[in-house]
Amino acid sequence: WKRYRCNGRLLIMDKLKRLRTNHTILSCIKQSLSGRIFLLAVSGIVSAFCIGGFAAVYAAMEKYKTGLIEYGTHYTVLETAIKSDAVCLLLPVFAALPYTAEFLEELESGYIKSYLIRAGRGRYICGKIIAAAISGGMACMVGIGIYIDLLRLLMLPMEKQGKMQGAGMVFVLFFCLGMLFSLVGMLFSMITSSRYMAYASPFVFEYALIILHERYLKKLYIIYPKEWFAPSEENWAFGTTGTLIYLLLLCILIAVILVPAMERRIDEI
């Protein structure tokens, strides 16, 4: 009977521990996806796409003056915007905006001390990493989703009738890109102890990789960010799926490095 009661208590404690863990992670995710900063990030990403695809939209509208344009032109405009320098350089900054610097801000304000007592170190660190990754991914996915809807609203009336093209893989790809850039910003903010580097480092990281590839390592396509945005079927073993796997592995690697880096910062309190 005593053994039964002991096992029952252990099961209850384990369930309560899991509930606290889930509550901590969910509260961090909820915090990262709410507020003006997330809306600002989404707005910035939509603006980047609008800048990148403006010339293609203008060219399509000029063609429309002579009659209906070919169906699928809106998707061509989307591809042009994705490959543009505006999206390539601005998206990393806005992806890191919602939640990347939150850990350092709580560390500097001292709020982390009361939070750790209630949540525990492990749950707190996991919550911050997961929330940063999801917030960056969601900002990019929502941003490109809004831009696609704007293109369809503007250009479908100008196009001939045709079969709607799906863009499911594009959403998943940009979700992974957002996660990667957000985690990169979080990692460099840990290294430099600067929350401003959380926003600047994804841009610096991407620009450095572009220069490295275009000047010195032209055959090493896996380090080329423009190849991540618009994967070439001949380069990746499984096409876009291969790119997704690669980006997810990079995210996992950075998350694994972040855990001891965050623990070290907490130990310094």
Coordinates of C-alpha atoms in Angstrom, one line a residue, residues 4-223:
Y4 CA 1.3 2.2 -4.3
R5 CA 0.9 5.6 -2.6
C6 CA 4.6 6.5 -3.3
N7 CA 4.2 5.6 -7.0
G8 CA 0.9 7.6 -7.2
R9 CA 2.6 10.7 -5.7
L10 CA 5.5 10.3 -8.2
L11 CA 3.1 10.1 -11.1
I12 CA 1.2 13.2 -9.9
M13 CA 4.5 15.2 -9.4
D14 CA 5.6 14.1 -12.9
K15 CA 2.3 15.3 -14.4
L16 CA 2.5 18.6 -12.6
K17 CA 6.1 19.1 -13.8
R18 CA 5.0 18.5 -17.4
L19 CA 2.1 21.0 -17.0
R20 CA 4.5 23.6 -15.6
T21 CA 6.9 23.0 -18.5
N22 CA 4.1 23.3 -21.1
H23 CA 2.7 26.4 -19.4
T24 CA 6.2 28.1 -19.4
I25 CA 6.8 27.3 -23.0
L26 CA 3.3 28.3 -24.1
S27 CA 3.4 31.6 -22.1
C28 CA 6.7 32.5 -23.8
I29 CA 5.3 31.7 -27.2
K30 CA 2.2 33.7 -26.5
Q31 CA 4.3 36.6 -25.3
S32 CA 6.5 36.5 -28.5
L33 CA 3.5 36.5 -30.9
S34 CA 1.6 39.3 -29.2
G35 CA 2.2 43.0 -29.1
R36 CA 3.3 45.7 -31.4
I37 CA 6.8 44.4 -32.1
F38 CA 5.5 41.3 -33.8
L39 CA 3.1 43.4 -35.9
L40 CA 6.0 45.7 -36.7
A41 CA 8.1 42.7 -37.9
V42 CA 5.3 41.4 -40.1
S43 CA 4.8 44.9 -41.6
G44 CA 8.5 45.2 -42.3
I45 CA 8.6 41.9 -44.1
V46 CA 5.6 42.7 -46.2
S47 CA 7.3 46.0 -47.1
A48 CA 10.4 44.2 -48.1
F49 CA 8.5 42.0 -50.4
C50 CA 6.6 45.0 -51.9
I51 CA 10.0 46.8 -52.6
G52 CA 11.5 43.6 -54.1
G53 CA 8.5 42.9 -56.4
F54 CA 7.6 46.5 -57.3
A55 CA 9.4 46.5 -60.7
A56 CA 7.8 43.2 -61.7
V57 CA 4.3 44.4 -60.7
Y58 CA 4.8 47.6 -62.7
A59 CA 5.9 45.7 -65.7
A60 CA 2.8 43.4 -65.4
M61 CA 0.5 46.5 -65.2
E62 CA 2.1 47.9 -68.3
K63 CA 1.3 44.7 -70.2
Y64 CA -2.3 44.8 -68.9
K65 CA -2.9 47.9 -70.9
T66 CA -2.9 45.8 -74.1
G67 CA -5.1 43.1 -72.7
L68 CA -5.3 40.3 -70.1
I69 CA -1.9 39.0 -69.0
E70 CA -1.0 35.3 -68.7
Y71 CA -2.3 33.4 -65.7
G72 CA 0.4 32.8 -63.1
T73 CA 2.0 36.2 -63.5
H74 CA 1.4 36.9 -59.8
Y75 CA 3.4 33.8 -58.9
T76 CA 6.2 35.0 -61.2
V77 CA 6.2 38.4 -59.4
L78 CA 6.4 36.5 -56.1
E79 CA 9.5 34.6 -57.3
T80 CA 11.1 37.9 -58.4
A81 CA 10.4 39.4 -55.0
I82 CA 11.9 36.4 -53.2
K83 CA 15.1 36.6 -55.2
S84 CA 15.4 40.4 -54.7
D85 CA 18.1 42.0 -52.6
A86 CA 15.6 43.9 -50.6
V87 CA 14.0 40.7 -49.2
C88 CA 17.4 38.9 -48.8
L89 CA 18.8 41.7 -46.8
L90 CA 15.8 43.1 -44.8
L91 CA 14.1 39.8 -43.9
P92 CA 16.8 38.7 -41.4
V93 CA 16.5 41.9 -39.4
F94 CA 12.7 41.8 -39.1
A95 CA 12.7 38.0 -38.4
A96 CA 14.9 38.7 -35.3
L97 CA 12.8 41.6 -34.1
P98 CA 9.9 40.0 -32.1
Y99 CA 11.6 38.0 -29.3
T100 CA 15.4 37.5 -29.9
A101 CA 16.6 40.0 -27.3
E102 CA 14.0 39.1 -24.7
F103 CA 16.4 36.9 -22.7
L104 CA 19.0 39.7 -22.4
E105 CA 16.3 42.3 -21.5
E106 CA 15.0 40.1 -18.6
L107 CA 18.6 39.4 -17.5
E108 CA 19.5 43.1 -17.4
S109 CA 16.2 44.1 -15.7
G110 CA 16.5 41.4 -13.0
Y111 CA 13.1 40.0 -13.8
I112 CA 14.7 36.6 -14.6
K113 CA 15.4 36.0 -10.9
S114 CA 11.7 35.8 -10.0
Y115 CA 10.9 33.9 -13.2
L116 CA 13.5 31.2 -12.6
I117 CA 12.0 30.5 -9.1
R118 CA 8.6 29.7 -10.6
A119 CA 9.6 28.1 -13.9
G120 CA 13.0 26.5 -13.3
R121 CA 16.2 26.9 -15.3
G122 CA 15.6 24.2 -17.9
R123 CA 12.0 25.1 -18.7
Y124 CA 12.9 28.8 -18.8
I125 CA 15.8 28.3 -21.3
C126 CA 13.7 25.9 -23.5
G127 CA 10.8 28.4 -23.5
K128 CA 13.0 31.3 -24.6
I129 CA 14.7 29.4 -27.4
I130 CA 11.5 27.8 -28.8
A131 CA 9.6 31.2 -28.5
A132 CA 12.4 33.0 -30.3
A133 CA 12.4 30.5 -33.1
I134 CA 8.6 30.3 -33.6
S135 CA 8.2 34.1 -33.4
G136 CA 10.8 34.6 -36.2
G137 CA 9.3 31.8 -38.3
M138 CA 5.7 33.1 -37.8
A139 CA 6.7 36.7 -38.7
C140 CA 8.2 35.5 -42.0
M141 CA 5.3 33.1 -42.8
V142 CA 2.6 35.7 -42.0
G143 CA 4.5 38.3 -43.9
I144 CA 4.8 36.4 -47.1
G145 CA 1.2 35.1 -46.7
I146 CA 0.0 38.7 -46.6
Y147 CA 2.1 39.6 -49.7
I148 CA 0.8 36.6 -51.7
D149 CA -2.8 37.7 -50.8
L150 CA -2.1 41.2 -51.9
L151 CA -0.7 40.0 -55.2
R152 CA -3.7 37.8 -55.8
L153 CA -6.1 40.6 -55.0
L154 CA -4.3 43.0 -57.3
M155 CA -3.3 40.8 -60.2
L156 CA -5.8 38.0 -60.5
P157 CA -8.4 40.3 -62.1
M158 CA -5.8 41.2 -64.7
E159 CA -4.9 37.6 -65.6
K160 CA -6.5 35.1 -67.9
Q161 CA -8.3 32.2 -66.3
G162 CA -6.2 29.3 -65.1
K163 CA -5.5 26.7 -62.4
M164 CA -4.5 28.1 -59.0
Q165 CA -0.9 27.3 -58.0
G166 CA -0.2 26.2 -54.5
A167 CA 2.4 27.9 -52.3
G168 CA 2.6 25.5 -49.4
M169 CA 6.3 24.8 -49.6
V170 CA 7.0 28.5 -49.7
F171 CA 5.3 29.1 -46.4
V172 CA 7.3 26.2 -44.8
L173 CA 10.6 27.4 -46.3
F174 CA 10.2 31.0 -45.0
F175 CA 9.1 29.7 -41.6
C176 CA 12.4 27.8 -41.4
L177 CA 14.3 30.9 -42.6
G178 CA 12.7 33.0 -39.9
M179 CA 13.6 30.5 -37.2
L180 CA 17.2 30.4 -38.4
F181 CA 17.7 34.1 -38.4
S182 CA 16.0 34.6 -35.1
L183 CA 18.2 32.0 -33.4
V184 CA 21.3 33.4 -35.1
G185 CA 20.5 36.8 -33.6
M186 CA 19.9 35.2 -30.2
L187 CA 23.3 33.4 -30.4
F188 CA 25.3 36.5 -31.3
S189 CA 23.5 38.5 -28.6
M190 CA 24.7 35.9 -26.1
I191 CA 28.3 36.1 -27.4
T192 CA 28.5 39.9 -27.4
S193 CA 26.1 40.5 -24.4
S194 CA 24.4 43.2 -26.5
R195 CA 20.7 43.2 -27.3
Y196 CA 21.4 45.4 -30.3
M197 CA 23.5 42.7 -31.9
A198 CA 20.4 40.5 -31.7
Y199 CA 18.9 42.6 -34.4
A200 CA 22.0 43.5 -36.4
S201 CA 23.8 40.1 -36.4
P202 CA 21.4 38.2 -38.7
F203 CA 22.0 40.9 -41.4
V204 CA 25.8 40.8 -40.8
F205 CA 25.8 37.0 -40.8
E206 CA 23.9 36.8 -44.0
Y207 CA 25.9 39.5 -45.8
A208 CA 29.2 37.9 -44.7
L209 CA 28.0 34.5 -46.2
I210 CA 27.0 36.2 -49.4
I211 CA 30.4 37.9 -49.8
L212 CA 32.2 34.6 -48.8
H213 CA 30.3 32.7 -51.5
E214 CA 30.4 35.2 -54.3
R215 CA 34.1 36.0 -53.9
Y216 CA 35.8 32.9 -52.6
L217 CA 33.6 29.8 -52.4
K218 CA 31.4 29.9 -55.4
K219 CA 30.9 26.1 -55.6
L220 CA 29.8 25.9 -51.9
Y221 CA 26.2 26.6 -52.5
I222 CA 25.0 25.5 -49.1
I223 CA 26.4 28.6 -47.4

